[in-house]
Short mmCIF file of C-alpha atoms in Angstrom, two decimals:
data_model
loop_
_atom_site.label_atom_id
_atom_site.label_comp_id
_atom_site.label_asym_id
_atom_site.label_seq_id
_atom_site.Cartn_x
_atom_site.Cartn_y
_atom_site.Cartn_z
CA MET A 19 0.00 0.00 0.00
CA SER A 20 1.38 3.40 -1.00
CA ASN A 21 1.83 6.29 1.40
CA LEU A 22 -1.06 8.11 -0.30
CA GLN A 23 -3.39 5.14 0.15
CA GLN A 24 -2.40 4.80 3.80
CA ALA A 25 -3.06 8.49 4.37
CA LEU A 26 -6.48 8.24 2.71
CA GLU A 27 -7.39 5.20 4.81
CA THR A 28 -6.46 7.11 7.97
CA VAL A 29 -8.44 10.20 6.97
CA ALA A 30 -11.47 8.11 5.97
CA GLN A 31 -11.65 6.60 9.47
CA SER A 32 -11.98 10.05 11.05
CA ASP A 33 -15.37 11.61 11.75
CA ASP A 34 -13.92 15.06 11.13
CA TYR A 35 -12.85 14.54 7.51
CA LYS A 36 -14.29 13.03 4.36
CA VAL A 37 -12.40 11.60 1.40
CA LEU A 38 -13.82 12.37 -2.04
CA ARG A 39 -12.81 10.34 -5.07
CA ARG A 40 -12.92 11.66 -8.63
CA ILE A 41 -15.45 9.99 -10.93
CA LYS A 42 -13.69 8.64 -14.00
CA PRO A 43 -15.15 7.08 -17.17
CA ARG A 44 -15.05 3.29 -17.31
CA LYS A 45 -15.31 0.81 -20.16
CA GLU A 46 -17.21 -1.67 -17.99
CA TYR A 47 -19.06 -1.24 -14.68
CA SER A 48 -19.86 -4.90 -13.94
CA GLN A 49 -19.93 -8.24 -15.73
CA LEU A 50 -23.50 -9.16 -16.59
CA LEU A 51 -24.49 -12.75 -15.97
CA PRO A 52 -24.53 -15.04 -19.03
CA GLY A 53 -28.03 -15.73 -20.27
CA GLU A 54 -29.56 -12.66 -18.62
CA GLU A 55 -31.57 -10.28 -20.80
CA PHE A 56 -30.25 -6.77 -21.15
CA LEU A 57 -31.14 -3.60 -23.03
CA ASN A 58 -29.18 -0.66 -24.41
CA LEU A 59 -29.68 2.57 -22.49
CA LEU A 60 -28.46 5.87 -23.94
CA VAL A 61 -27.61 8.47 -21.29
CA LEU A 62 -27.80 11.97 -22.81
CA ASP A 63 -27.07 15.48 -21.62
CA THR A 64 -27.15 18.86 -23.34
CA GLU A 65 -25.68 22.31 -22.90
CA THR A 66 -27.65 25.16 -24.46
CA THR A 67 -27.47 28.88 -25.21
CA GLY A 68 -30.25 29.54 -22.67
CA LEU A 69 -33.05 28.00 -20.67
CA ASP A 70 -36.09 28.70 -22.86
CA LEU A 71 -36.44 26.81 -26.14
CA PHE A 72 -39.26 29.10 -27.26
CA LYS A 73 -37.03 32.16 -27.07
CA GLY A 74 -34.82 30.82 -29.84
CA ASN A 75 -32.23 29.12 -27.66
CA LYS A 76 -30.34 26.18 -29.16
CA VAL A 77 -28.32 23.14 -28.18
CA ILE A 78 -24.58 23.79 -28.40
CA GLU A 79 -23.28 20.54 -26.89
CA ILE A 80 -24.54 16.96 -26.75
CA GLY A 81 -22.91 14.23 -24.71
CA GLY A 82 -24.01 10.62 -24.68
CA VAL A 83 -22.97 7.25 -23.26
CA LEU A 84 -24.59 4.02 -24.53
CA ILE A 85 -24.52 1.30 -21.87
CA GLU A 86 -25.76 -2.24 -21.31
CA VAL A 87 -28.30 -2.65 -18.50
CA GLU A 88 -29.49 -5.98 -17.12
CA LYS A 89 -33.29 -5.95 -17.30
CA SER A 90 -33.99 -7.96 -14.16
CA SER A 91 -31.59 -6.20 -11.80
CA GLY A 92 -30.78 -2.80 -13.30
CA ARG A 93 -27.06 -3.57 -13.10
CA ILE A 94 -24.83 -1.73 -15.58
CA GLY A 95 -22.49 -3.67 -17.85
CA ARG A 96 -20.28 -2.43 -20.67
CA VAL A 97 -20.05 0.97 -22.31
CA LEU A 98 -20.92 0.37 -25.96
CA ALA A 99 -20.42 3.84 -27.43
CA GLU A 100 -20.03 7.48 -26.54
CA VAL A 101 -20.87 10.76 -28.27
CA SER A 102 -19.46 14.23 -27.66
CA MET A 103 -20.34 17.04 -30.08
CA LEU A 104 -20.28 20.84 -30.27
CA GLU A 105 -22.25 23.11 -32.61
CA ASP A 106 -21.96 26.79 -33.41
CA PRO A 107 -25.36 28.45 -32.74
CA GLY A 108 -24.59 31.27 -35.16
CA ARG A 109 -24.36 33.96 -32.49
CA ASP A 110 -22.23 34.87 -29.49
CA LEU A 111 -23.02 33.23 -26.19
CA ASP A 112 -24.39 35.17 -23.27
CA PRO A 113 -21.58 35.75 -20.71
CA GLU A 114 -23.76 34.52 -17.85
CA ASN A 115 -24.52 31.34 -19.78
CA GLN A 116 -20.81 30.75 -20.40
CA LYS A 117 -20.21 30.77 -16.65
CA VAL A 118 -22.41 27.70 -16.32
CA HIS A 119 -20.88 25.38 -18.92
CA GLN A 120 -17.49 27.05 -19.52
CA ILE A 121 -17.92 26.76 -23.31
CA THR A 122 -16.56 29.75 -25.21
CA ASN A 123 -17.40 31.25 -28.57
CA GLU A 124 -13.99 30.09 -29.83
CA ASP A 125 -14.81 26.50 -28.78
CA LEU A 126 -17.92 26.57 -30.98
CA LYS A 127 -16.68 28.55 -33.97
CA GLY A 128 -17.30 26.58 -37.18
CA LYS A 129 -18.39 23.43 -35.31
CA SER A 130 -21.43 21.32 -36.25
CA PHE A 131 -22.97 18.14 -34.87
CA ASP A 132 -22.21 14.83 -36.57
CA ASP A 133 -25.84 14.01 -37.40
CA GLN A 134 -25.11 10.62 -38.94
CA ARG A 135 -23.04 9.50 -35.97
CA PHE A 136 -25.61 10.68 -33.44
CA GLU A 137 -28.54 9.04 -35.22
CA SER A 138 -26.68 5.73 -35.54
CA VAL A 139 -26.03 5.66 -31.76
CA CYS A 140 -29.65 6.59 -31.00
CA LYS A 141 -30.92 3.76 -33.20
CA ARG A 142 -29.03 1.27 -31.03
CA ALA A 143 -30.76 2.55 -27.88
CA ASP A 144 -33.85 0.84 -26.46
CA LEU A 145 -34.38 3.72 -24.00
CA ILE A 146 -32.97 7.20 -23.45
CA LEU A 147 -32.18 8.58 -20.00
CA CYS A 148 -31.59 12.18 -18.95
CA HIS A 149 -31.19 13.76 -15.54
CA ASN A 150 -33.99 16.32 -15.99
CA ALA A 151 -35.60 15.07 -19.19
CA ASP A 152 -38.19 17.86 -18.96
CA PHE A 153 -35.43 20.22 -20.04
CA ASP A 154 -33.26 18.06 -22.30
CA ARG A 155 -35.90 16.25 -24.35
CA PRO A 156 -37.59 19.35 -25.90
CA PHE A 157 -34.20 20.76 -26.97
CA LEU A 158 -33.09 17.40 -28.38
CA GLU A 159 -36.37 16.87 -30.28
CA ASP A 160 -36.16 20.38 -31.72
CA ARG A 161 -32.73 19.55 -33.18
CA TYR A 162 -33.48 15.89 -33.99
CA PRO A 163 -37.21 15.28 -34.69
CA PHE A 164 -36.69 11.50 -35.05
CA LEU A 165 -36.31 11.37 -31.24
CA LYS A 166 -40.08 11.92 -30.92
CA ASN A 167 -40.49 8.18 -31.44
CA LYS A 168 -38.12 7.31 -28.60
CA VAL A 169 -39.04 6.58 -24.99
CA PHE A 170 -37.29 8.93 -22.56
CA THR A 171 -36.76 8.29 -18.86
CA CYS A 172 -35.63 10.69 -16.14
CA SER A 173 -33.34 9.89 -13.22
CA TYR A 174 -34.36 13.13 -11.51
CA LYS A 175 -38.14 12.67 -11.55
CA GLN A 176 -38.53 8.90 -11.67
CA LEU A 177 -36.33 8.16 -8.65
CA ASP A 178 -37.11 9.09 -5.05
CA TRP A 179 -33.77 10.53 -4.01
CA ALA A 180 -35.25 12.09 -0.84
CA ALA A 181 -36.37 8.67 0.40
CA GLU A 182 -32.74 7.54 0.09
CA GLY A 183 -31.53 10.39 2.29
CA TYR A 184 -30.35 12.81 -0.41
CA GLU A 185 -31.09 16.47 0.31
CA THR A 186 -31.52 17.29 -3.38
CA ALA A 187 -31.43 15.37 -6.65
CA LYS A 188 -28.65 17.55 -8.05
CA LEU A 189 -25.79 15.44 -9.36
CA THR A 190 -23.17 17.37 -7.39
CA ASN A 191 -25.09 16.65 -4.18
CA ILE A 192 -25.58 12.95 -5.03
CA ALA A 193 -21.88 12.61 -5.80
CA LEU A 194 -20.90 14.28 -2.52
CA LYS A 195 -23.19 11.94 -0.59
CA GLN A 196 -21.51 8.97 -2.27
CA GLY A 197 -18.02 10.31 -1.48
CA LYS A 198 -17.27 11.36 -5.05
CA PHE A 199 -16.68 14.53 -7.08
CA TYR A 200 -16.44 15.54 -10.75
CA GLU A 201 -15.99 18.55 -13.00
CA ALA A 202 -19.60 19.56 -13.63
CA HIS A 203 -21.42 21.10 -16.58
CA ARG A 204 -19.82 19.52 -19.61
CA ALA A 205 -22.16 17.13 -21.33
CA LEU A 206 -20.07 13.97 -21.69
CA THR A 207 -18.59 14.33 -18.20
CA ASP A 208 -22.08 14.71 -16.77
CA CYS A 209 -23.21 11.55 -18.58
CA TYR A 210 -20.38 9.42 -17.21
CA THR A 211 -21.04 10.90 -13.77
CA LEU A 212 -24.70 9.93 -13.92
CA VAL A 213 -23.83 6.38 -15.01
CA ASP A 214 -21.39 6.05 -12.11
CA LEU A 215 -23.91 7.33 -9.55
CA LEU A 216 -26.66 5.03 -10.86
CA ASN A 217 -24.29 2.10 -10.45
CA GLU A 218 -24.65 2.42 -6.65
CA PRO A 219 -27.63 0.54 -5.12
CA PHE A 220 -30.31 2.32 -3.13
CA ASN A 221 -29.70 1.17 0.43
CA ARG A 222 -33.18 1.85 1.77
CA ALA A 223 -35.05 0.50 -1.23
CA GLY A 224 -32.62 -2.40 -1.54
CA ARG A 225 -32.63 -2.08 -5.33
CA MET A 226 -30.56 -0.67 -8.16
CA PRO A 227 -31.81 2.76 -9.35
CA LEU A 228 -32.08 1.65 -12.98
CA GLN A 229 -34.24 -1.31 -11.94
CA ILE A 230 -36.82 1.20 -10.69
CA ILE A 231 -36.55 3.35 -13.82
CA LEU A 232 -37.00 0.36 -16.15
CA GLU A 233 -40.23 -0.56 -14.38
CA LYS A 234 -41.63 2.93 -14.94
CA ALA A 235 -40.37 3.49 -18.48
CA HIS A 236 -43.33 2.08 -20.42
CA ARG A 237 -46.18 2.97 -18.08
CA ILE A 238 -49.02 5.20 -19.20
CA THR A 239 -49.52 7.91 -16.59
CA TYR A 240 -52.21 10.53 -16.05
CA ASN A 241 -52.12 14.18 -15.05
CA ILE A 242 -55.13 15.24 -12.95
CA GLY A 243 -56.07 18.93 -13.08
CA ALA A 244 -58.34 20.41 -10.40
CA LEU A 245 -60.87 22.40 -12.44
CA ARG A 246 -62.64 25.29 -10.69
CA ALA A 247 -60.86 24.64 -7.41
CA ASP A 248 -61.43 27.38 -4.84
CA PHE A 249 -58.47 29.76 -4.63
CA ALA A 250 -58.58 29.43 -0.86
CA MET A 251 -57.56 25.77 -1.26
CA LYS A 252 -54.22 26.58 -2.88
CA ASP A 253 -52.18 25.76 0.23
CA VAL A 254 -54.05 22.50 0.73
CA LEU A 255 -53.31 21.51 -2.87
CA LYS A 256 -49.68 22.58 -2.65
CA ASP A 257 -49.12 20.60 0.55
CA GLU A 258 -50.48 17.49 -1.19
CA GLY A 259 -47.92 17.87 -3.99
CA PHE A 260 -50.07 19.58 -6.64
CA ARG A 261 -48.18 21.97 -8.94
CA TRP A 262 -49.60 25.19 -10.39
CA ASP A 263 -49.61 25.43 -14.19
CA PRO A 264 -49.80 29.14 -15.13
CA GLU A 265 -50.77 28.33 -18.74
CA SER A 266 -53.85 26.21 -18.01
CA LYS A 267 -54.37 27.95 -14.65
CA LEU A 268 -54.85 24.61 -12.91
CA TRP A 269 -53.39 22.79 -9.96
CA ASN A 270 -52.06 19.49 -11.33
CA GLN A 271 -51.02 16.16 -9.86
CA LEU A 272 -49.20 13.39 -11.75
CA CYS A 273 -50.59 9.90 -11.10
CA GLU A 274 -48.14 7.10 -11.86
CA ASN A 275 -50.45 4.16 -11.14
CA ASN A 276 -54.02 3.18 -10.39
CA GLU A 277 -53.70 3.74 -6.65
CA ASP A 278 -52.44 7.30 -7.27
CA VAL A 279 -55.55 8.04 -9.34
CA ARG A 280 -57.88 6.67 -6.67
CA ASN A 281 -56.17 8.57 -3.86
CA THR A 282 -56.06 11.82 -5.84
CA VAL A 283 -59.79 11.74 -6.65
CA ARG A 284 -60.64 10.88 -3.05
CA PHE A 285 -58.39 13.66 -1.72
CA LEU A 286 -59.97 16.25 -4.02
CA GLN A 287 -63.50 15.26 -3.02
CA GLU A 288 -62.80 15.19 0.70
CA LYS A 289 -60.33 18.06 1.16
CA VAL A 290 -60.76 20.48 -1.76
CA TYR A 291 -64.27 20.30 -3.22
CA LEU A 292 -65.80 19.11 0.09
CA THR A 293 -68.41 16.93 -1.57
CA LYS A 294 -69.30 13.32 -2.22
CA LYS A 295 -70.81 14.27 -5.56
CA PRO A 296 -68.86 13.82 -8.82
CA ILE A 297 -66.28 16.53 -9.47
CA LEU A 298 -65.12 17.94 -12.80
CA LEU A 299 -61.45 17.16 -13.42
CA ALA A 300 -59.10 17.64 -16.38
CA VAL A 301 -57.42 14.32 -17.17
CA THR A 302 -54.41 14.21 -19.49
CA LYS A 303 -53.07 10.90 -20.76
CA ILE A 304 -49.27 10.76 -20.91
CA THR A 305 -47.72 8.04 -23.06
CA PRO A 306 -44.13 6.78 -22.80
CA GLU A 307 -43.36 8.40 -26.17
CA SER A 308 -44.66 11.83 -25.13
CA ARG A 309 -43.47 11.88 -21.51
CA PHE A 310 -41.13 14.81 -20.72
CA SER A 311 -41.82 16.45 -24.10
CA ASN A 312 -43.54 19.74 -24.96
CA ARG A 313 -45.87 17.99 -27.40
CA PRO A 314 -49.62 18.33 -26.74
CA GLY A 315 -51.39 15.67 -24.77
CA GLU A 316 -55.10 14.95 -25.07
CA THR A 317 -57.04 16.32 -22.12
CA VAL A 318 -60.60 15.28 -21.34
CA ASN A 319 -62.77 17.08 -18.78
CA GLN A 320 -64.58 14.39 -16.82
CA LEU A 321 -67.13 14.26 -13.99
CA LEU A 322 -65.68 11.69 -11.60
CA THR A 323 -66.10 10.33 -8.12
CA TYR A 324 -64.23 7.87 -5.97
CA GLU A 325 -66.47 5.04 -4.77
CA GLU A 326 -66.12 1.38 -3.92
CA THR A 327 -69.44 -0.44 -4.21
CA PRO A 328 -70.61 -3.96 -3.31
CA SER A 329 -72.14 -4.43 -6.77
CA GLN A 330 -71.02 -7.00 -9.35
CA THR A 331 -67.25 -7.53 -9.23
CA VAL A 332 -64.88 -7.32 -12.15
CA HIS A 333 -61.96 -9.76 -12.27
CA SER A 334 -58.81 -8.24 -13.72
CA ASP A 335 -55.12 -9.03 -13.77
CA GLN A 336 -54.47 -5.30 -13.41
CA PRO A 337 -55.95 -3.10 -10.65
CA THR A 338 -58.84 -0.99 -11.89
CA THR A 339 -60.02 2.38 -10.65
CA CYS A 340 -63.40 2.67 -8.96
CA LEU A 341 -64.89 5.84 -10.39
CA ARG A 342 -68.59 6.57 -10.88
CA SER A 343 -70.14 9.00 -13.37
CA GLN A 344 -72.75 11.51 -12.28
CA GLU A 345 -75.89 10.36 -14.05
CA THR A 346 -75.97 6.73 -15.08
CA GLN A 347 -74.07 3.84 -13.53
CA ASN A 348 -73.39 0.59 -15.32
CA THR A 349 -71.31 -2.12 -13.71
CA LEU A 350 -69.06 -3.61 -16.35
CA THR A 351 -68.44 -7.30 -16.72
CA GLN A 352 -65.15 -8.75 -17.86
CA GLU A 353 -66.40 -8.80 -21.45
CA ASN A 354 -66.99 -5.01 -21.28
CA LYS A 355 -63.21 -4.51 -20.97
CA PRO A 356 -63.11 -2.28 -17.86
CA THR A 357 -60.86 0.72 -18.05
CA ALA A 358 -57.70 0.42 -16.02
CA VAL A 359 -54.36 1.98 -15.31
CA SER A 360 -51.50 -0.43 -15.89
CA ASN A 361 -49.33 -1.03 -12.84
CA HIS A 362 -46.51 -3.31 -13.92
CA SER A 363 -45.13 -3.61 -10.41
CA ASP A 364 -48.25 -5.44 -9.17
CA SER A 365 -49.04 -8.72 -10.87
CA SER A 366 -51.49 -9.99 -8.22
CA ARG A 367 -55.07 -10.69 -9.22
CA THR A 368 -57.51 -8.09 -7.91
CA ASN A 369 -61.28 -7.67 -7.73
CA ARG A 370 -62.62 -4.20 -8.47
CA THR A 371 -65.86 -2.52 -9.49
CA VAL A 372 -65.87 -0.03 -12.36
CA ASP A 373 -68.90 2.11 -13.11
CA VAL A 374 -69.14 4.26 -16.23
CA LYS A 375 -71.86 5.84 -18.29
CA PRO A 376 -72.67 3.24 -20.99
CA SER A 377 -73.19 5.75 -23.80
CA ILE A 378 -69.45 6.52 -23.92
CA SER A 379 -67.01 3.98 -25.28
CA VAL A 380 -63.59 4.47 -23.75
CA PRO A 381 -60.80 2.18 -24.96
CA PRO A 382 -58.45 0.73 -22.37
CA PRO A 383 -56.18 1.62 -20.63
CA PRO A 384 -57.57 5.07 -19.56
CA PRO A 385 -58.59 4.70 -15.92
CA LEU A 386 -61.38 7.23 -15.74
CA ALA A 387 -65.07 7.01 -16.46
CA SER A 388 -66.55 9.81 -18.55
CA SER A 389 -70.09 11.15 -18.69
CA GLN A 390 -71.59 12.57 -21.88
CA THR A 391 -72.25 16.16 -20.88
CA SER A 392 -71.70 19.51 -22.52
CA GLU A 393 -68.59 19.90 -20.32
CA ASN A 394 -67.03 16.62 -21.38
CA ILE A 395 -64.88 18.26 -24.03
CA VAL A 396 -61.81 16.87 -25.71
CA LYS A 397 -59.19 19.54 -26.08
CA LYS A 398 -55.47 19.89 -26.67
CA HIS A 399 -53.29 20.96 -23.77
CA THR A 400 -49.65 21.90 -24.13
CA PRO A 401 -47.80 21.98 -20.81
CA PRO A 402 -45.50 24.96 -20.35
CA PRO A 403 -41.80 24.29 -20.90
CA LEU A 404 -40.08 23.29 -17.71
CA ARG A 405 -36.82 25.14 -17.42
CA LYS A 406 -33.53 23.91 -16.09
CA PRO A 407 -31.95 26.42 -13.69
CA PRO A 408 -28.17 26.39 -14.01
CA SER A 409 -27.75 25.77 -10.31
CA GLY A 410 -31.24 24.72 -9.23
CA PRO A 411 -32.61 21.28 -8.26
CA GLY A 412 -32.77 18.76 -11.02
CA GLY A 413 -30.00 20.28 -13.07
CA PHE A 414 -26.59 18.74 -13.51
#
């Protein structure tokens, strides 16, 4: 053992000091077991001229690392490819923006992305992962429209870092907690950093982070908007985790599974609308291909109520939501194909009752019953762009 190693061992045993190790790129993170199924995951990060895509800002750097991931465990195997590209935006960078990523006008002068190379790497990817996909995906799709057909995942939003004892989900904070450090805010470096951090198991959950993300990747989720909610209830909604959307002027809650939908409807009836009668809610279906994008989602205003009834039971391999329409109730049989929210993490057989108005045919898997009223309108809703603060939570 060298003198440096001995010194580090001594310091590490002290409660007054902490040893940080630099994160370095690897060619392989672990040897995957023979015969196990794996997929190719492309970790992407961007640097841009500014935070708002709709103000003409552009991507100036793309970094990417294509890795093997074992499907059953979420363990990371080999690095299959990497991408690191710069592109001249055609104008000088804002000085404040340069402070974030340390990219200069001279670095970008005359540079352009290798489109063929980038597309070939993307084609090899089964999934794409970003740390704050709400920011990165819209910029990437604007530059490369073919990415609209890809499924994006997000290690910031789809992992519960707080439950694992992390104060924030910022990469610098996660690295510090794991006893590591890195040179932040260059795209390829950030990608390798994220891969390294996701290679550490969650101690409290007892699982690998990517195992959790893979389970959520292909789920259909629903955004519930509280229509006509009393302004006085804003603190109640905020405390429950609802977020204010200034464009639609609604308090919204994302429901990741059937139980989330049930609990959200029940909460709104009991705590916000203070009624047992059906309430009018805006329900937006979010598909894996549209998640984290700025593309419109279909929103349907529906009169809904939470209710479990002792009427005829529906047998389903997936949990179904008990929601009753205002006017007419019709208990569906198995042949009626009850509407349900897929919950891939629960394969147990469940018995549920689903009541919907029979005059409306709703294809599965939407979880919510609709009533045919003048307010049951299908409309297009475009969520506002979520911005990535240079030093705020969720950013690299």
